[in-house]
Coordinates of C-alpha atoms in Angstrom, one line a residue:
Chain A
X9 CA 9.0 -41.1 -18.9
X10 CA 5.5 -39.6 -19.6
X11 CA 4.9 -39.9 -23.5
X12 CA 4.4 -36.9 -25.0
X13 CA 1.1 -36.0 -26.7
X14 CA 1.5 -35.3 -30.7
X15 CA 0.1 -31.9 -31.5
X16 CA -3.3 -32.1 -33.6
X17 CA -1.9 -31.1 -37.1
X18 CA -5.2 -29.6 -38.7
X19 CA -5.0 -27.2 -36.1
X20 CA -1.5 -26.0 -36.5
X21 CA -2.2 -25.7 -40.2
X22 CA -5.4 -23.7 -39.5
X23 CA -3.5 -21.4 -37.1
X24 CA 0.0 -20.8 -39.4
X25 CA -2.3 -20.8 -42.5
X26 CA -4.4 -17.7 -41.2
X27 CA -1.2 -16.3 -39.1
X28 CA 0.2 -16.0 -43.2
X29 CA -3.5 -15.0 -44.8
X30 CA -3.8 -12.0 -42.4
X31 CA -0.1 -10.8 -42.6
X32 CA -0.5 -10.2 -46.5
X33 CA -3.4 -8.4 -45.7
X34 CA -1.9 -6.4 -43.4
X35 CA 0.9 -5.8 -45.7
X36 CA -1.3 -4.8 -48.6
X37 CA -3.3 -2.2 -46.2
X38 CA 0.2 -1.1 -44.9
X39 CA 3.6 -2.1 -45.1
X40 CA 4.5 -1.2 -41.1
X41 CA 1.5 -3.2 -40.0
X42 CA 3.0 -6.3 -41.0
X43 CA 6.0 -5.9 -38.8
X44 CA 3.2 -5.0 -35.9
X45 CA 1.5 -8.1 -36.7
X46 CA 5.2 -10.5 -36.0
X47 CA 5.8 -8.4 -33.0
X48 CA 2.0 -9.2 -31.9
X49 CA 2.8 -12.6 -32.9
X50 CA 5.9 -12.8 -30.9
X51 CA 4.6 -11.2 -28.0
X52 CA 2.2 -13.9 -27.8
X53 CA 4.7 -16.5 -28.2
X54 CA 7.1 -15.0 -25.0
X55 CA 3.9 -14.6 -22.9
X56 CA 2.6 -18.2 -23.3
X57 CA 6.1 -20.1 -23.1
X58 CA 7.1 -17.7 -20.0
X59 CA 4.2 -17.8 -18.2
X60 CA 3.7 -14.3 -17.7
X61 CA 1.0 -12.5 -16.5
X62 CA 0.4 -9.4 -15.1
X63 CA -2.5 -10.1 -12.9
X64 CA -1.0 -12.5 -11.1
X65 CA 2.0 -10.6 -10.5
X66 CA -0.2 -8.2 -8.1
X67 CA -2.4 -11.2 -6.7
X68 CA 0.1 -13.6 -5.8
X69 CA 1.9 -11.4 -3.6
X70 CA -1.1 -11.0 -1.1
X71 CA -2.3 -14.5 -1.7
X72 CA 0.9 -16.9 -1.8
X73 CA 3.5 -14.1 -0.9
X74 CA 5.1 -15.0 -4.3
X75 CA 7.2 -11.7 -5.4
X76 CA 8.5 -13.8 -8.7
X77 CA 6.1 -12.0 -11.3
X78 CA 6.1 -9.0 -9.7
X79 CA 9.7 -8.8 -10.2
X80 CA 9.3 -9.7 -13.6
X81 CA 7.1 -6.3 -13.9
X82 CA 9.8 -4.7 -12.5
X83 CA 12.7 -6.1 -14.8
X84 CA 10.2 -5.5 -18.0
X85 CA 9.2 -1.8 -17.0
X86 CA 13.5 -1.0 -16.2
X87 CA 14.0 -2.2 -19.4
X88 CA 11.3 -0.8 -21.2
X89 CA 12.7 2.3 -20.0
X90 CA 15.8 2.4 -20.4
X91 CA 14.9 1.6 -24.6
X92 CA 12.2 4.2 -24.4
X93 CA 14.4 7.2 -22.8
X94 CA 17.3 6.3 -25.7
X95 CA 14.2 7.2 -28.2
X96 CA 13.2 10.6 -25.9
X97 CA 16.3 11.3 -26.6
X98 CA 16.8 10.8 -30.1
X99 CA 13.1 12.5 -30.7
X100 CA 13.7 16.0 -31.4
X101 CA 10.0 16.5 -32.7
X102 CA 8.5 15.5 -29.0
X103 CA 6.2 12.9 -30.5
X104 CA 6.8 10.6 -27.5
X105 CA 4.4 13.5 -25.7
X106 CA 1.5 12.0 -26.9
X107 CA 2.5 9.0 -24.8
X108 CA 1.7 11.2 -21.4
X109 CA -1.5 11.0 -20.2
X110 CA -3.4 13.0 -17.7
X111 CA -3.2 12.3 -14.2
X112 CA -5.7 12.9 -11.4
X113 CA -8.6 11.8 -9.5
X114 CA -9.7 9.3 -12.1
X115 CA -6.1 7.8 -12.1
X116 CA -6.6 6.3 -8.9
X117 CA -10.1 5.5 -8.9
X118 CA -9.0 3.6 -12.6
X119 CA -5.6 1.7 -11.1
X120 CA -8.5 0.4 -7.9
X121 CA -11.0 -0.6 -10.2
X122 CA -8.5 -1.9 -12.4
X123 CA -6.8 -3.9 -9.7
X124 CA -9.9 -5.0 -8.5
X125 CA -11.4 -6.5 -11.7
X126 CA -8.5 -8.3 -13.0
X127 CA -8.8 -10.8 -10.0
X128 CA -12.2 -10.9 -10.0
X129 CA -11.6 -12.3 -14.1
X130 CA -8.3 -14.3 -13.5
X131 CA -6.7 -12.0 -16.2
X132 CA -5.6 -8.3 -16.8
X133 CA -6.3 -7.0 -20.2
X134 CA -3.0 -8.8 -22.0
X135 CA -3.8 -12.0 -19.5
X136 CA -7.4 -11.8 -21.4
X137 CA -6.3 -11.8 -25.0
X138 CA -3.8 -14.5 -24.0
X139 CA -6.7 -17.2 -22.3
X140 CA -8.7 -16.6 -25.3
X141 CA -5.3 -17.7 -27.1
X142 CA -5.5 -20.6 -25.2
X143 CA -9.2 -21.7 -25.9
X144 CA -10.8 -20.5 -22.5
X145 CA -14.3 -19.8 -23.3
X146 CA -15.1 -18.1 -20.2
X147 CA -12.7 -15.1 -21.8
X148 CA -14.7 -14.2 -24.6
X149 CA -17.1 -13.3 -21.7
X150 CA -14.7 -11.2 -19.8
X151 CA -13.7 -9.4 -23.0
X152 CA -17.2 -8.8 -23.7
X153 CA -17.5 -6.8 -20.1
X154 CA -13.9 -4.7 -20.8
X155 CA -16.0 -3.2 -24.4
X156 CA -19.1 -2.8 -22.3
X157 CA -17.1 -1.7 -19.5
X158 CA -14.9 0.9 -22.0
X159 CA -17.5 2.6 -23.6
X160 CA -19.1 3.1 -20.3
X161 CA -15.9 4.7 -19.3
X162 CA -15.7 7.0 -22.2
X163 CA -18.3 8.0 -22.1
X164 CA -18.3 9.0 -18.2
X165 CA -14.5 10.4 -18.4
X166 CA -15.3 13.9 -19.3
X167 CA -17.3 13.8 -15.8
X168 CA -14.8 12.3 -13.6
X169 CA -12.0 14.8 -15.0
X170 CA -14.4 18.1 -14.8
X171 CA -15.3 17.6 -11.0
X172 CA -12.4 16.1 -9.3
X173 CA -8.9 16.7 -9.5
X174 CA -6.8 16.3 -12.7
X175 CA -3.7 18.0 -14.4
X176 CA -2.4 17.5 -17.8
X177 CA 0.0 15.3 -18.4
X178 CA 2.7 15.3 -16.3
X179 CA 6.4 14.3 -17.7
X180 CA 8.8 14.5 -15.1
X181 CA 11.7 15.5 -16.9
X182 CA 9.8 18.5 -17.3
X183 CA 9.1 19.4 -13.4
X184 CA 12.4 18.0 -12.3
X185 CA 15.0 18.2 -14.9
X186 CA 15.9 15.3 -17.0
X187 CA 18.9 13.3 -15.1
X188 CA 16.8 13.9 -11.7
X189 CA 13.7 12.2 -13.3
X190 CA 15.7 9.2 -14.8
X191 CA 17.6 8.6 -11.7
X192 CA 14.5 8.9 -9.4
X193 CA 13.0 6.2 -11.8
X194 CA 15.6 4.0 -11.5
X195 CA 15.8 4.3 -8.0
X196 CA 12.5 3.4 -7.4
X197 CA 12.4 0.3 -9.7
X198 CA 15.3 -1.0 -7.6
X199 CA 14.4 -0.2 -4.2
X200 CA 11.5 -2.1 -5.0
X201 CA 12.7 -5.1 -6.7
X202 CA 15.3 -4.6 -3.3
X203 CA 12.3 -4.8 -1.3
X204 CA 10.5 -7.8 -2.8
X205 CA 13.4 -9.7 -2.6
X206 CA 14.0 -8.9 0.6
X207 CA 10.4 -9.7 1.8
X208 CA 11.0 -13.3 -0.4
X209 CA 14.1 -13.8 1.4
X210 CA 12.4 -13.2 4.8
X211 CA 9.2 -15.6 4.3
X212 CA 11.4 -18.3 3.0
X213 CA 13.4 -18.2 6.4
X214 CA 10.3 -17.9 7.9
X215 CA 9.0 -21.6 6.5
X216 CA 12.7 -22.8 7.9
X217 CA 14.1 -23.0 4.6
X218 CA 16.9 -21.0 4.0
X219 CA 18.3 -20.9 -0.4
X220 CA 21.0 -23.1 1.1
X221 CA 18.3 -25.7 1.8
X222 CA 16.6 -25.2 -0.9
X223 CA 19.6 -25.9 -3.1
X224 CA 20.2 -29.1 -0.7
X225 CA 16.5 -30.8 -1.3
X226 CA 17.2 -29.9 -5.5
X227 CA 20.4 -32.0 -4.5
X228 CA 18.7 -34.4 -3.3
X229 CA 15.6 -35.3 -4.8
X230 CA 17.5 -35.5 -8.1
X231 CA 19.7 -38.0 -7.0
Chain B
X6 CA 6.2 -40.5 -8.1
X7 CA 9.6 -39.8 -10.5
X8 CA 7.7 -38.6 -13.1
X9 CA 7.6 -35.3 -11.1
X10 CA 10.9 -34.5 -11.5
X11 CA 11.5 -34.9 -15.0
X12 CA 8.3 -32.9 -15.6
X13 CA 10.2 -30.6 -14.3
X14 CA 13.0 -30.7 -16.0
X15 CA 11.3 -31.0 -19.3
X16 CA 8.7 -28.2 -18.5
X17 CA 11.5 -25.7 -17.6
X18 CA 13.1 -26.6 -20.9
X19 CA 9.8 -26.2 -22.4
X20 CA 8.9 -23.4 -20.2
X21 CA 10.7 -20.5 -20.5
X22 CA 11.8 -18.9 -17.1
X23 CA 10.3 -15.9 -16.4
X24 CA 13.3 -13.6 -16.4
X25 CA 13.4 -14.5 -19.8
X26 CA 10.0 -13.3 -20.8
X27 CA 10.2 -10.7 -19.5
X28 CA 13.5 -9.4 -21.5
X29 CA 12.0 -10.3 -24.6
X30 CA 8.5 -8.3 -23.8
X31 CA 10.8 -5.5 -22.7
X32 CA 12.9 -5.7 -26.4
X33 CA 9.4 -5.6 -28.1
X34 CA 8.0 -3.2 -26.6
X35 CA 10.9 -0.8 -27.0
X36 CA 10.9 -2.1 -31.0
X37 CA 7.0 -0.6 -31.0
X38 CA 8.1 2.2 -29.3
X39 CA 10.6 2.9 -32.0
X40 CA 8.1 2.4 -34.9
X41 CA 5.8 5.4 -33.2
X42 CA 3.7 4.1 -29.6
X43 CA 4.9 1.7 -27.2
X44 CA 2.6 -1.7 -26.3
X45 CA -0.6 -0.6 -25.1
X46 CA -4.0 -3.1 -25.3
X47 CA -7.2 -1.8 -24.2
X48 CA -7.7 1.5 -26.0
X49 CA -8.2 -0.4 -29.3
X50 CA -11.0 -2.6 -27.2
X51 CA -12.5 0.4 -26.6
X52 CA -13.0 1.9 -30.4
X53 CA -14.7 -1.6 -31.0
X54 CA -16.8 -0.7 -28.4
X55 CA -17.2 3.0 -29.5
X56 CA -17.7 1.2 -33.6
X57 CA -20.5 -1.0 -32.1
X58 CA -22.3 1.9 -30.5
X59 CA -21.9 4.2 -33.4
X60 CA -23.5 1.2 -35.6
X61 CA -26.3 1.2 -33.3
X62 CA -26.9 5.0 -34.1
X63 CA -25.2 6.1 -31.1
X64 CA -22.7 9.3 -31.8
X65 CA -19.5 8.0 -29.8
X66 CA -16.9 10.3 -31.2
X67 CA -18.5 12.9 -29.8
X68 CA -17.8 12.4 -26.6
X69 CA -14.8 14.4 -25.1
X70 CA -12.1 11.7 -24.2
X71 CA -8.0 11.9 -24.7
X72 CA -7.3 9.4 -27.5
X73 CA -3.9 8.6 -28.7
X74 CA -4.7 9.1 -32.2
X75 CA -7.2 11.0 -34.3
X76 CA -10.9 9.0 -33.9
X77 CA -11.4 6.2 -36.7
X78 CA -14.4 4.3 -36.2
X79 CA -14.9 2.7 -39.8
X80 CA -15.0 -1.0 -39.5
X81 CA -11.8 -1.6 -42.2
X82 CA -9.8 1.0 -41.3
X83 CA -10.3 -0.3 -37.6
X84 CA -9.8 -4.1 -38.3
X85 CA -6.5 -2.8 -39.9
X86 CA -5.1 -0.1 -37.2
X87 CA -2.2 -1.2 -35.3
X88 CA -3.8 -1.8 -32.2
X89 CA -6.3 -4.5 -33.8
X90 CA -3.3 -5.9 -35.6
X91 CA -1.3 -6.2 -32.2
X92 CA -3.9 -7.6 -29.9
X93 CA -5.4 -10.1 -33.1
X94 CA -1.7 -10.7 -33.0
X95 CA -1.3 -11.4 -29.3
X96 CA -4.5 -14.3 -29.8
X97 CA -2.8 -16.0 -32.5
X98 CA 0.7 -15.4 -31.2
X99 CA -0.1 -17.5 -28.0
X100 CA -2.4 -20.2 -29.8
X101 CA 0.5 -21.2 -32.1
X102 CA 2.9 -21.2 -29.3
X103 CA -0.2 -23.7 -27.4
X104 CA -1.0 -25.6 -30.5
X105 CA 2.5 -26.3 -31.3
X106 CA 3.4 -27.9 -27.6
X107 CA 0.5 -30.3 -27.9
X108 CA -1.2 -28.3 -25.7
X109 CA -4.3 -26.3 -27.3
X110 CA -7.4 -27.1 -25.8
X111 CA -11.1 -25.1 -25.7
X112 CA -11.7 -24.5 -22.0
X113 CA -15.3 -25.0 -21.2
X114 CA -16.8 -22.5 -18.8
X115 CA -16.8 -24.4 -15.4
X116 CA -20.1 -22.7 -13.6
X117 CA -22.3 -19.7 -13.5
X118 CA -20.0 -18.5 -11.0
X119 CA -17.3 -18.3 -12.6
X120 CA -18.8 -16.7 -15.8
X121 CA -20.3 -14.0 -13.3
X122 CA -16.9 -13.1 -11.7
X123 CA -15.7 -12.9 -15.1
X124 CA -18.0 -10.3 -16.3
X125 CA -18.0 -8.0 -13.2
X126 CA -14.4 -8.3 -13.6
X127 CA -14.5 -7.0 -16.8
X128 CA -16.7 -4.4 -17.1
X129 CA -14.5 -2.9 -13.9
X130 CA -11.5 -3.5 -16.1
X131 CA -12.8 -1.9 -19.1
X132 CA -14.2 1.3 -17.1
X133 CA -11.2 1.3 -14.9
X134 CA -8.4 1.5 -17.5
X135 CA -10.5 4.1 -19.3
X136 CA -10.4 6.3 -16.2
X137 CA -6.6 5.8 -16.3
X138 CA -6.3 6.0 -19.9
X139 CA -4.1 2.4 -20.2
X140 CA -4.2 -0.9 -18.4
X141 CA -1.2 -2.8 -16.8
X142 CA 0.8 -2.4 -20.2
X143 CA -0.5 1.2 -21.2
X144 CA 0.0 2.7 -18.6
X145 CA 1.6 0.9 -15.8
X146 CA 4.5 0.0 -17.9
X147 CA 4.8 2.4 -20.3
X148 CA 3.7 5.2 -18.3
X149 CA 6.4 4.7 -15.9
X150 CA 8.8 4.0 -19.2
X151 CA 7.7 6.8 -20.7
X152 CA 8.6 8.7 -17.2
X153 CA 4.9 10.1 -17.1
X154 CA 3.1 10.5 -13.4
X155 CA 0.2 9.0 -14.0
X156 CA 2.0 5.2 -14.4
X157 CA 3.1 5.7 -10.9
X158 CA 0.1 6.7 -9.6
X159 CA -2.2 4.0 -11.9
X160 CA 0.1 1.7 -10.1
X161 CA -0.2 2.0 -6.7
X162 CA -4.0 2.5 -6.4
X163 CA -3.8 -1.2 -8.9
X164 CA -1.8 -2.4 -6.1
X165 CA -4.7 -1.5 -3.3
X166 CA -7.4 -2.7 -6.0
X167 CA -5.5 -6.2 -6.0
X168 CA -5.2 -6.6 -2.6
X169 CA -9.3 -5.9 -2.3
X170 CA -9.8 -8.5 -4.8
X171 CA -7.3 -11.3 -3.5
X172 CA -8.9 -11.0 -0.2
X173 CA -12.3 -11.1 -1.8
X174 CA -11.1 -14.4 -3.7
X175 CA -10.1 -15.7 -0.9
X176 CA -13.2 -15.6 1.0
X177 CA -14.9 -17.0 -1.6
X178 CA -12.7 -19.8 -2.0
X179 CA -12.8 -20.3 1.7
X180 CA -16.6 -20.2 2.1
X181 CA -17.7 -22.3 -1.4
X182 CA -15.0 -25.4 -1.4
X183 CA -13.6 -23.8 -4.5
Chain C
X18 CA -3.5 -43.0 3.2
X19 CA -6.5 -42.1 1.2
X20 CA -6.9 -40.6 -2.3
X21 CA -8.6 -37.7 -3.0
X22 CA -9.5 -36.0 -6.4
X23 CA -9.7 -32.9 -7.6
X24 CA -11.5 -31.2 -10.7
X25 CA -10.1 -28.2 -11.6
X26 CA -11.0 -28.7 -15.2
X27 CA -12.0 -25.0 -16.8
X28 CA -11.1 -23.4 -13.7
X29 CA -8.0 -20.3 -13.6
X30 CA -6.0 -18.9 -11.2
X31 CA -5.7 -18.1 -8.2
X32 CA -8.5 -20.8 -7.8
X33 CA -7.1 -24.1 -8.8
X34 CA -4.0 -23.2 -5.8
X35 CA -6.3 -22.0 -3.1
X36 CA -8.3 -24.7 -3.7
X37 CA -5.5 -27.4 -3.8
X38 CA -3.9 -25.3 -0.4
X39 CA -7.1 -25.8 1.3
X40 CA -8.1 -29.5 0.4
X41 CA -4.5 -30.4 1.3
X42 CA -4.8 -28.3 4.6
X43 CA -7.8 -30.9 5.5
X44 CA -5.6 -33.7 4.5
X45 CA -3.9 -36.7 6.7
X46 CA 0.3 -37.1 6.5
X47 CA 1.0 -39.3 3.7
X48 CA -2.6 -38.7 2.0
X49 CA -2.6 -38.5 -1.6
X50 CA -4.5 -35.7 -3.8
X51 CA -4.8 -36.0 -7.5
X52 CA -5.5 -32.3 -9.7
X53 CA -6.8 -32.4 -12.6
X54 CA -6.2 -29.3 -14.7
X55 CA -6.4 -28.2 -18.4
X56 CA -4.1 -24.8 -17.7
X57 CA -0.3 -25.2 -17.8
X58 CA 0.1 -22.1 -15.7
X59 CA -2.0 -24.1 -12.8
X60 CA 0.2 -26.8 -13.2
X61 CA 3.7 -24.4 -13.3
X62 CA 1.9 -23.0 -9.6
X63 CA 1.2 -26.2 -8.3
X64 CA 4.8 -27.5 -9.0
X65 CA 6.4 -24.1 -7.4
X66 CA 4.3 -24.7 -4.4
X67 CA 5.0 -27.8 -3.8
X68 CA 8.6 -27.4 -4.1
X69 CA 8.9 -24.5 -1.8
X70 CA 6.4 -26.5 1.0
X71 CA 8.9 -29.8 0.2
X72 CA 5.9 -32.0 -0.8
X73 CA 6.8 -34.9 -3.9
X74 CA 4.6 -34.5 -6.9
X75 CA 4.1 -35.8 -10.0
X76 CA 2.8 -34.6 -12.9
X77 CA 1.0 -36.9 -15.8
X78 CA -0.2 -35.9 -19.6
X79 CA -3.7 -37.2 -20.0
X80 CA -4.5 -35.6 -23.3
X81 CA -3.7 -32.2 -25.2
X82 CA -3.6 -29.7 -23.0
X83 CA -5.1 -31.8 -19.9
X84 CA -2.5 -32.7 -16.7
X85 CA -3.2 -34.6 -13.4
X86 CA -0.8 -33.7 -10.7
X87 CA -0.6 -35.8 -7.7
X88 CA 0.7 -34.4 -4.6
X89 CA 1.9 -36.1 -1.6
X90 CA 1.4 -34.5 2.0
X91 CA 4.2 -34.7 4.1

């Protein structure tokens, strides 16, 4: 049995000690904010003990054909949605309008970059607060470049949306009714978590190991 | 080499699996969605960035750009807007979860490399994810959530973005040793 | 059999499993490679790799927040 490590105490005190300091804080300034502070908190918590992160979720399927996270993406945004058209529905005033952005040219030419710069840095922008959670230095760097990289983006927006392409916000339920537009949504999260694991299913019969085998080797190398 | 298997064991005990994680994201992000905006992370990074250059003399909040919320760039009332408290939150949220598994550790900066990739990669995050007004959480997640186009479209252009980068990491990899 | 080491101290994904797949890849049957890491997500990819390729690992604590995994090629 490998013997397990005990945790550096100063450093849990440090970390619970300001966790409690800056929630009174936040209290004081705002009641609400101290509830956003434990759901920051706990966010934190579920994304280091899970493992998840979002760049990875994209990379891995090109570079080790693993469709695990991505599904994961999938299973977080079906239920994120299913909570969040509950609230649309409860919302008479349309507040959860401000949530829909514009979409155009610059939507694309964001999601490339986007995708492109979160492999580059080994983190998307939740995978970078988490890392810097974590005590990598090298993050503190990479969330220096998103500012830099932000305020250079601000700053060019107006441009990118006056001379290409770009409509207001679009919210389906608007263009195509609102059962249409939540079964179109659901059927696209499915067919593609249908399609990953079909893809999964393939490759892994593809190495000759069928979940049969792999259930047989578990077997095994327990015993 | 037994060890390996009760790693195992005792890091999927430890370990959540993922399914898990990601239920529990999706419960809090619907609970912020409730109390007024669902999770979103890197247009609070960018009104530090905007703060900074207003400091500097710049005049940021002039600059025509689709914000979520009326402009505040005063340092206080920034330091204590819910997307500071969220993403300060996210930081500490993770160390404790580190720091109480034994397993906190400052990771030094392995090579110039490295540090390079990491702030090309950044900058192209931060100006990307302004274009699209959200990153993988703004608006990838909650876009499509919120049933708004542009998640959709944010994430299949990601998708093509990703698949330049792996390809570009592998090559590196392939030609460097590592 | 030989052993061979690898430093992936510092280092965060996808590079620590690229770089493990491509030292292995050069590797003999029955050769031995020994990661060091310092991120537990390397460590969860490692272990999911190996698993699904059939190789035997093991996995050591050498200090907080510091693993060496040894994998054996098949």
């Amino acid at each position: 049995m490998p013997v397990k490590i005990p945790p550096k105490k100063g450093l849990s005190l440090g970390v619970v000690g300001f966790i409690t300091a800056f929630g009174i804080a936040a209290f004081i300034t705002e009641q609400e904010l101290l509830l956003v502070w434990i759901i920051g908190i706990a966010l934190g918590f579920v994304l280091y003990r899970s493992g998840i992160c979002f760049a990875s979720a994209f990379r891995d399927i090109f570079l080790f054909r693993d469709f695990s996270m991505a599904r994961v993406v999938i299973i977080l945004i079906a239920i994120s949605f299913v909570g969040i058209v509950i609230i649309q529905a409860f919302d008479t005033s349309g507040g959860f309008l401000e949530w829909v952005y514009p979409v155009g040219f610059h939507t694309a030419v964001g999601g490339v970059l986007f995708g492109f710069g979160m492999v580059l840095a080994g983190g998307c922008a939740s995978g970078t607060l988490q890392r810097i959670g974590e005590g990598f230095i090298l993050f503190w760097a990479v969330i220096l470049g998103i500012t830099a990289g932000s305020v250079l983006g601000v700053y060019h927006f107006s441009w990118w949306k006056n001379n290409f392409f770009s409509i207001d916000a679009v919210f389906l339920p608007d263009f195509i009714g609102w059962i249409p537009s939540i079964v179109l949504t659901l059927a696209l999260l499915g067919g593609l978590n249908l399609l990953a694991m079909g893809i999964e299913k393939r490759n892994n019969s593809k190495n000759g190991l069928t979940e049969k085998d792999l259930a047989e080797k578990e077997v095994k190398s327990n015993g | 080499m037994k060890n390996g298997r009760t790693f195992k064991k005792r890091i999927l005990s430890g370990y959540w699996p993922y399914w898990v994680g990601g239920v529990l994201l999706g419960v809090l992000n619907i609970l912020l969605a409730a109390l007024g905006k669902p999770w979103g992370i890197t247009g609070n990074i960018a009104k530090w960035g905007l703060a900074v250059c207003k400091a500097a003399g710049g005049h940021p909040e002039t600059w025509f750009y689709v914000w979520d919320e009326p402009l505040n760039l005063g340092l206080i009332d920034l330091l204590f807007s819910r997307g500071t408290v969220l993403n300060l939150g996210l930081i500490f949220g993770v160390m404790l979860a580190a720091v109480l598994a034994a397993e906190f550790r400052i990771k030094k900066v392995k090579s110039s490399r490295q540090l390079a990739l990491g702030i090309a990669g950044g900058l192209l995050m931060g100006y990307g994810a302004r274009l699209a007004l959200g990153c993988n959480i703004g608006a990838l997640v909650n876009g499509i959530a919120s049933q708004s186009l542009h998640g959709w479209v944010f994430g299949l252009f990601l998708i093509l973005g990703a698949w330049a980068g792996s390809m570009f990491m592998k090559y590196l990899v392939s030609k460097t040793g590592n | 059999m030989a052993d061979n080491r690898l430093d992936m101290l510092g280092e965060v994904c996808p590079v620590p499993l690229l770089t493990t797949q491509k030292v292995i890849s050069e590797m003999k049957s029955g050769d031995v490679l020994t990661v060091e890491t310092d991120y537990s997500r390397t460590v969860r990819n490692i272990i999911k790799w190996c698993d699904d390729r059939g190789y035997v690992f093991d996995v050591e604590d050498k200090d907080n927040g510091v693993w060496l995994v040894t994998i054996e090629k098949k």
